mmCIF file of C-alpha atoms in Angstrom:
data_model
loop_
_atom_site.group_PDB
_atom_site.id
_atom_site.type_symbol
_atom_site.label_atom_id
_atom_site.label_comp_id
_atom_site.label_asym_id
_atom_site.label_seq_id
_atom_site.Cartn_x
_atom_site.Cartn_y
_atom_site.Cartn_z
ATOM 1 C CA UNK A 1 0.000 0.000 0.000
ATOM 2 C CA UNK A 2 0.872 3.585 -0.860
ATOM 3 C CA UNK A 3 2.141 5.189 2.448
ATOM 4 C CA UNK A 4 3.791 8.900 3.015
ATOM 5 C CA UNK A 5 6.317 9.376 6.481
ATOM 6 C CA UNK A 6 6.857 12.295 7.954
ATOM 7 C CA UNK A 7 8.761 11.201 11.331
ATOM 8 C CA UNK A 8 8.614 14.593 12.667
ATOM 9 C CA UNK A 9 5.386 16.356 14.217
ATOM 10 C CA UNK A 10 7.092 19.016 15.297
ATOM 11 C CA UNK A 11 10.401 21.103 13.972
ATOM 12 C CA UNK A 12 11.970 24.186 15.764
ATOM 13 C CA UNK A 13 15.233 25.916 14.334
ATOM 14 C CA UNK A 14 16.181 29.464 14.751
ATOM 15 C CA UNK A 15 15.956 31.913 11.580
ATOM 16 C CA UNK A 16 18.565 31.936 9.537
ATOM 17 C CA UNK A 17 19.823 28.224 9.846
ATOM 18 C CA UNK A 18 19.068 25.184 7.524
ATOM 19 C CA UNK A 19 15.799 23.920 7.884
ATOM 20 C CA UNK A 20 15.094 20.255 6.539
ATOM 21 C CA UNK A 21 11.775 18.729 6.718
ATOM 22 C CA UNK A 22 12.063 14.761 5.944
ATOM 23 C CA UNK A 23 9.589 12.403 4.036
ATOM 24 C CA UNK A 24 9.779 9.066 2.853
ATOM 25 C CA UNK A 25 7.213 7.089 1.115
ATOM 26 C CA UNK A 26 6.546 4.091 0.130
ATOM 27 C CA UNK A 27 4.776 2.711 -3.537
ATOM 28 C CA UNK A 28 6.002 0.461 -6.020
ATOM 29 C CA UNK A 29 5.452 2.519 -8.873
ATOM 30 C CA UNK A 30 6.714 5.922 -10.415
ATOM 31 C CA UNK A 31 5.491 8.355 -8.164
ATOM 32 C CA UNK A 32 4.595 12.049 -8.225
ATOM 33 C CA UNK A 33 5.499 13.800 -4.794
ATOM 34 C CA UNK A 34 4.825 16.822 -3.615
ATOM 35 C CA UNK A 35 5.211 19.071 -0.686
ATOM 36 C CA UNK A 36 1.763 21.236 0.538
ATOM 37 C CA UNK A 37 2.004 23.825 2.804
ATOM 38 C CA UNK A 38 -0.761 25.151 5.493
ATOM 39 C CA UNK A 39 -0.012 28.634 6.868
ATOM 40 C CA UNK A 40 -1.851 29.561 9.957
ATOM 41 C CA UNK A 41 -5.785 30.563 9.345
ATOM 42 C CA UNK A 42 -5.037 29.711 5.309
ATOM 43 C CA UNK A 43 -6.121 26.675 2.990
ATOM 44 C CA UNK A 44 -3.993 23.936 2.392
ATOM 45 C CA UNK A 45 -1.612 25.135 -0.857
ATOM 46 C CA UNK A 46 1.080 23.230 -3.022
ATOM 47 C CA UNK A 47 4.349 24.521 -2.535
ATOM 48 C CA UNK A 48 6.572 22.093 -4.398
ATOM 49 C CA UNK A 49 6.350 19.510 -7.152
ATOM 50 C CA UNK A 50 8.822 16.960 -7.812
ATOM 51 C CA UNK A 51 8.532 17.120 -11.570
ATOM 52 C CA UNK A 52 8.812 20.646 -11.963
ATOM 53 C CA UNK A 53 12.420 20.993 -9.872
ATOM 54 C CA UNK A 54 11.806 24.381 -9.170
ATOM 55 C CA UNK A 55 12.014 26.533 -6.002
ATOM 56 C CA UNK A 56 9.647 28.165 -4.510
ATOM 57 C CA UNK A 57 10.329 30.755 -1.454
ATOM 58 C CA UNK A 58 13.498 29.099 -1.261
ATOM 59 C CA UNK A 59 12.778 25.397 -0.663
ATOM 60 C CA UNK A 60 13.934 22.698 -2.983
ATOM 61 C CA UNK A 61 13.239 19.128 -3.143
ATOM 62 C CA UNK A 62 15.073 16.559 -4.552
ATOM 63 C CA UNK A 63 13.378 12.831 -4.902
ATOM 64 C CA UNK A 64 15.721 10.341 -4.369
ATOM 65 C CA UNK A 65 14.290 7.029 -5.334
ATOM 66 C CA UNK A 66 16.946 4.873 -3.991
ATOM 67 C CA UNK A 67 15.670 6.486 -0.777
ATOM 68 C CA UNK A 68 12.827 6.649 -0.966
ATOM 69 C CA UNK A 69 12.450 10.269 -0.122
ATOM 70 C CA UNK A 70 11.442 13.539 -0.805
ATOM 71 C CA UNK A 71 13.041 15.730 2.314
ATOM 72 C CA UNK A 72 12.184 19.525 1.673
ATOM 73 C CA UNK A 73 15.030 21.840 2.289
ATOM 74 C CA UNK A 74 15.871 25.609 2.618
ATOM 75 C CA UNK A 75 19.561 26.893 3.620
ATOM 76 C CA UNK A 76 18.233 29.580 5.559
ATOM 77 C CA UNK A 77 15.000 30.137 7.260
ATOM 78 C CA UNK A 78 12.833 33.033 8.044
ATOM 79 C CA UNK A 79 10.489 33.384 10.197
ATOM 80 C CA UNK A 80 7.540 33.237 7.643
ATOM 81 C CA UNK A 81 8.038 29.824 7.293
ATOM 82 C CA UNK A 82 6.166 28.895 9.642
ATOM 83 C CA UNK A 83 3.500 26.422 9.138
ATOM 84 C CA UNK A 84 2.170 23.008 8.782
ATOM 85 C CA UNK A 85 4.031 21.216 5.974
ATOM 86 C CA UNK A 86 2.739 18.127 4.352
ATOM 87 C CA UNK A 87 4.490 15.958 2.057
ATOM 88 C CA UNK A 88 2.126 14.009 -0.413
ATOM 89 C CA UNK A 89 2.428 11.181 -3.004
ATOM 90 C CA UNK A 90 -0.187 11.496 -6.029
ATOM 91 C CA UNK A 91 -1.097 7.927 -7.616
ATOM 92 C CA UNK A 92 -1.080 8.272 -11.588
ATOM 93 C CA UNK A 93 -3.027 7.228 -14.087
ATOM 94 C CA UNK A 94 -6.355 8.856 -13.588
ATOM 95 C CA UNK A 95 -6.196 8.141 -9.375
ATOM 96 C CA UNK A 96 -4.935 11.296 -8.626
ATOM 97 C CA UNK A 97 -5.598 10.630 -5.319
ATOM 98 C CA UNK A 98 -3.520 11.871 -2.932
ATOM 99 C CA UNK A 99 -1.676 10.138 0.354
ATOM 100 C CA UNK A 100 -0.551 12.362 2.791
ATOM 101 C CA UNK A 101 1.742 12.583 5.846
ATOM 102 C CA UNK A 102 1.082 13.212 9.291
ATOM 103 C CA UNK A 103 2.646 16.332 8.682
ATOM 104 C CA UNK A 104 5.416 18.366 10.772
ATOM 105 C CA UNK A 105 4.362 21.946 12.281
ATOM 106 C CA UNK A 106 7.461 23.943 11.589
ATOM 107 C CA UNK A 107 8.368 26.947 13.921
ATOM 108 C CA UNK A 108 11.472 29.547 13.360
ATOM 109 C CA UNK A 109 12.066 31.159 16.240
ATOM 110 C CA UNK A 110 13.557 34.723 15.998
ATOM 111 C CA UNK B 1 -13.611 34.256 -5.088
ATOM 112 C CA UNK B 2 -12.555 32.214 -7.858
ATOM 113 C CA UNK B 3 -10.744 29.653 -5.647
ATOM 114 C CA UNK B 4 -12.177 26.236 -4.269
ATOM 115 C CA UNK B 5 -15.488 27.537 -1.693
ATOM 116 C CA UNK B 6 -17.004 25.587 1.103
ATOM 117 C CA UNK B 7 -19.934 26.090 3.461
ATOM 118 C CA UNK B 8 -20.872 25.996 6.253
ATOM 119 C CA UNK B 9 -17.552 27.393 7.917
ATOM 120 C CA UNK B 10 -18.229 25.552 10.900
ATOM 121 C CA UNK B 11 -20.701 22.768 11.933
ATOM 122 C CA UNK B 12 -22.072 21.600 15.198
ATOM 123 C CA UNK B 13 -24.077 18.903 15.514
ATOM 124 C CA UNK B 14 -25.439 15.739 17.797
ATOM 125 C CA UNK B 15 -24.354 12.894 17.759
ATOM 126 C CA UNK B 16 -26.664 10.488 14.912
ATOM 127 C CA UNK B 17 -27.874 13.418 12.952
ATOM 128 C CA UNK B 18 -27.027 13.723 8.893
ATOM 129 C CA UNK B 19 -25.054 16.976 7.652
ATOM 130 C CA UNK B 20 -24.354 18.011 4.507
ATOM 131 C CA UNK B 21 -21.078 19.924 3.353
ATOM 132 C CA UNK B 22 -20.684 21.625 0.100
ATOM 133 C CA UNK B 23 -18.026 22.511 -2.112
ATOM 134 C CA UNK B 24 -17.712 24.808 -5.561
ATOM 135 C CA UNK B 25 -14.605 23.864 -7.046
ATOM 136 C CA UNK B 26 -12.476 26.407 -9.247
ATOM 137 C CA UNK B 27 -14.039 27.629 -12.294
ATOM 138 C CA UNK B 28 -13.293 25.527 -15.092
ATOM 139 C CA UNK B 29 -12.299 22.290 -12.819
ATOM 140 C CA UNK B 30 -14.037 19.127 -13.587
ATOM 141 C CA UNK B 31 -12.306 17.205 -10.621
ATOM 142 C CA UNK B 32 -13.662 17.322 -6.498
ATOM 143 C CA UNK B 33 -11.820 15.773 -3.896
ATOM 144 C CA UNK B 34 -13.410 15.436 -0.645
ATOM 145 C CA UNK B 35 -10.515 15.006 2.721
ATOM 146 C CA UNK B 36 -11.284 14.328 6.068
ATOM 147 C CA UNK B 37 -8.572 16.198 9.094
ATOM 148 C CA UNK B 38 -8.640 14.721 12.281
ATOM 149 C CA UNK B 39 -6.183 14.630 14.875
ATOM 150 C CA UNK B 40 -5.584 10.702 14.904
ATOM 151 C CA UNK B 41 -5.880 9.903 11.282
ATOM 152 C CA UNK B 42 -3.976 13.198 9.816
ATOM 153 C CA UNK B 43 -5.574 13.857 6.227
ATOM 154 C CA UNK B 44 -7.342 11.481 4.460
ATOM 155 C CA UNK B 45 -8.666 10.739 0.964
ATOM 156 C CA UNK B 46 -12.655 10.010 1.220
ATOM 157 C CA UNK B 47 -13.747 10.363 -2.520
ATOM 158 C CA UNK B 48 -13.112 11.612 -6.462
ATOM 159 C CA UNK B 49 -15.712 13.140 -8.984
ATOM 160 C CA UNK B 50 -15.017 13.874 -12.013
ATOM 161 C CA UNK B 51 -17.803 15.594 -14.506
ATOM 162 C CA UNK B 52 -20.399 14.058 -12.305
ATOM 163 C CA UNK B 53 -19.007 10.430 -12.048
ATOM 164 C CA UNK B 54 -17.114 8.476 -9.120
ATOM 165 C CA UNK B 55 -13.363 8.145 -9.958
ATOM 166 C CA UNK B 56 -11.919 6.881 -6.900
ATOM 167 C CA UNK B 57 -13.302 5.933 -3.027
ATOM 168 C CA UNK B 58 -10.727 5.965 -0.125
ATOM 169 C CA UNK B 59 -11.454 5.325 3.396
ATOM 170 C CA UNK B 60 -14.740 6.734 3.427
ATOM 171 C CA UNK B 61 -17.251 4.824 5.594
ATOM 172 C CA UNK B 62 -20.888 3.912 4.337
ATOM 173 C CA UNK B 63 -22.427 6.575 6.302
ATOM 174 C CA UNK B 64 -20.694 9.115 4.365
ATOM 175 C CA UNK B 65 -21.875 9.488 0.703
ATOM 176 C CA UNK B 66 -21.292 12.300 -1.500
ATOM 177 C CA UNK B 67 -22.618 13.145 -5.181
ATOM 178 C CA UNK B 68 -21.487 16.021 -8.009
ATOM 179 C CA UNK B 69 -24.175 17.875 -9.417
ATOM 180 C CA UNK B 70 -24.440 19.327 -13.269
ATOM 181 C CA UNK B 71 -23.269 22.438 -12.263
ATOM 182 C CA UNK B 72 -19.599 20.422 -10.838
ATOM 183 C CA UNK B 73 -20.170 21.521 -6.944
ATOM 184 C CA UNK B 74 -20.162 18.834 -4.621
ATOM 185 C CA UNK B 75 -21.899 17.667 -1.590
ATOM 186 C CA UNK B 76 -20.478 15.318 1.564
ATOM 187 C CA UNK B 77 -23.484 13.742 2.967
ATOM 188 C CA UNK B 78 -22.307 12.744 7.126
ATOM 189 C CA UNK B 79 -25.369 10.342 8.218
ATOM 190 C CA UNK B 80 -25.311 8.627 11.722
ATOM 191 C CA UNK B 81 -22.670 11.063 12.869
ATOM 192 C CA UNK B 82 -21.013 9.594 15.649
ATOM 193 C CA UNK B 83 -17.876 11.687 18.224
ATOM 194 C CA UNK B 84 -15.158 10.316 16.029
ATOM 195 C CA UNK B 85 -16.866 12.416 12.536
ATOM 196 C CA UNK B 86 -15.647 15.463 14.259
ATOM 197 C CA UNK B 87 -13.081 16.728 11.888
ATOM 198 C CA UNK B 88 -12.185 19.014 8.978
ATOM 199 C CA UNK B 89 -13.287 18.036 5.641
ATOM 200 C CA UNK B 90 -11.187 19.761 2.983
ATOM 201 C CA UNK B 91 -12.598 19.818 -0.756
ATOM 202 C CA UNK B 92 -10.265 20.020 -3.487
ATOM 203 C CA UNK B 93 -10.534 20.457 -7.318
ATOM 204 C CA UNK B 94 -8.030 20.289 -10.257
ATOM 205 C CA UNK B 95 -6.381 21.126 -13.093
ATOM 206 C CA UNK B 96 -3.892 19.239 -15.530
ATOM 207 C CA UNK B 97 -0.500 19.921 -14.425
ATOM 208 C CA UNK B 98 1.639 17.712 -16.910
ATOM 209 C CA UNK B 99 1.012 14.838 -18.737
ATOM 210 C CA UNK B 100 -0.266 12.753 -15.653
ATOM 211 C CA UNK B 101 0.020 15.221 -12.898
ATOM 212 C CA UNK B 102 -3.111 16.743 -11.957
ATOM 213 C CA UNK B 103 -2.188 19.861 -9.676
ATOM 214 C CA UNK B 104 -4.801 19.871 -6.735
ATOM 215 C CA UNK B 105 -5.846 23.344 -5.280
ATOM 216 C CA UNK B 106 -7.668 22.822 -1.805
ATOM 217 C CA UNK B 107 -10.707 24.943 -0.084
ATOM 218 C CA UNK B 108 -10.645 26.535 3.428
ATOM 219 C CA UNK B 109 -12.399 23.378 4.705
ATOM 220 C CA UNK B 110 -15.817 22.636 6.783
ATOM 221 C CA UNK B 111 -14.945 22.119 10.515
ATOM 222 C CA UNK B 112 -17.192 19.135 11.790
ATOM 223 C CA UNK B 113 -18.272 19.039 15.727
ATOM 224 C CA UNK B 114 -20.147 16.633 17.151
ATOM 225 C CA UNK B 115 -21.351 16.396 20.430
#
């Protein structure tokens, strides 16, 4: 079965050092990862897609499939950054469900 | 708003009653995703419309039951509510992101408490 890990709830690092949020996952297949992001009072909204290797407000994410993981990075944090970060896996082929992680509340502290 | 809407806000309710929660995806989205929040479970897939038609069914229980209507919004129907229901049930829609990837834009959600 299709599973998503995120072994930390909670993260605290002080602004301005690395932040790295970890997720591993588990599915036989090709799969599409990405990483969602929940800022306080706001909707759930995609931050990163694995397939589109971009960076976005500084974070990158590299899949590593011998890994299996998609850890979400960013060399130096702000405080902005705070939030609820969720790292997803999208079945393909017309599923497009997707499995989530428990998700890790992030907090930079000034 | 052109984003994903859902109403009510907030719900309280007893415990066997039936709710409904509704959902307007994007304009121009044929795809509604229903999640369920809770504290235990995290966020869960319940169910996938497309155009009016089940696509997919995750771990949603027989109670729950939800439909798409001509006009693409979607209702959750919650029957039998029991404590454990109480949640937040996020709708999503979406659009073609790539050749497979579909690119899934969430609502504010529908907080659920029953009592």
């Amino acid at each position: 079965a299709q599973r998503v890990t995120q072994p930390e709830k909670l993260l605290s690092v002080f602004k301005g050092a690395p932040v790295e949020l970890k997720c591993n996952y588990s599915y036989s297949g090709s799969p599409e990862l990405f990483w969602y992001v929940q800022y306080s009072r706001q909707r759930l909204q995609l931050l990163l897609r694995h397939i589109s290797r971009e960076s976005i407000k500084g974070f990158t994410a590299d899949l590593n499939k011998g890994e299996t993981s998609f850890h979400l990075k960013k060399p130096f944090a702000q405080e902005e950054d705070s939030a609820m970060y969720y790292c997803a896996l999208s079945l393909p082929q017309g599923a497009q469900k997707l499995v989530f992680g428990q998700g890790t509340r992030l907090t930079i502290n000034p | 708003d052109s984003g994903v809407t859902q109403t009510p806000k907030h719900l309280i309710t007893a415990t066997g009653q039936r709710v409904t929660l509704r959902c307007s995806p994007r304009s121009g989205d044929l795809s509604v995703y229903w999640y369920q929040q809770s504290l235990d479970q995290g966020l869960q897939f319940l169910i996938h419309y497309y155009n009016g038609e089940e696509r997919a069914k995750g771990n949603i229980l027989e109670r729950f039951s939800a439909q798409q209507f001509p006009d693409l919004h979607s209702e959750l129907n919650l029957s039998s509510l029991e404590l454990g229901d109480s949640a937040l049930y996020f709708c999503a829609s979406s659009v073609r992101a790539g050749a497979t990837t579909y690119e899934q834009f969430f609502g504010p959600g529908t907080r659920l408490t029953v009592l």
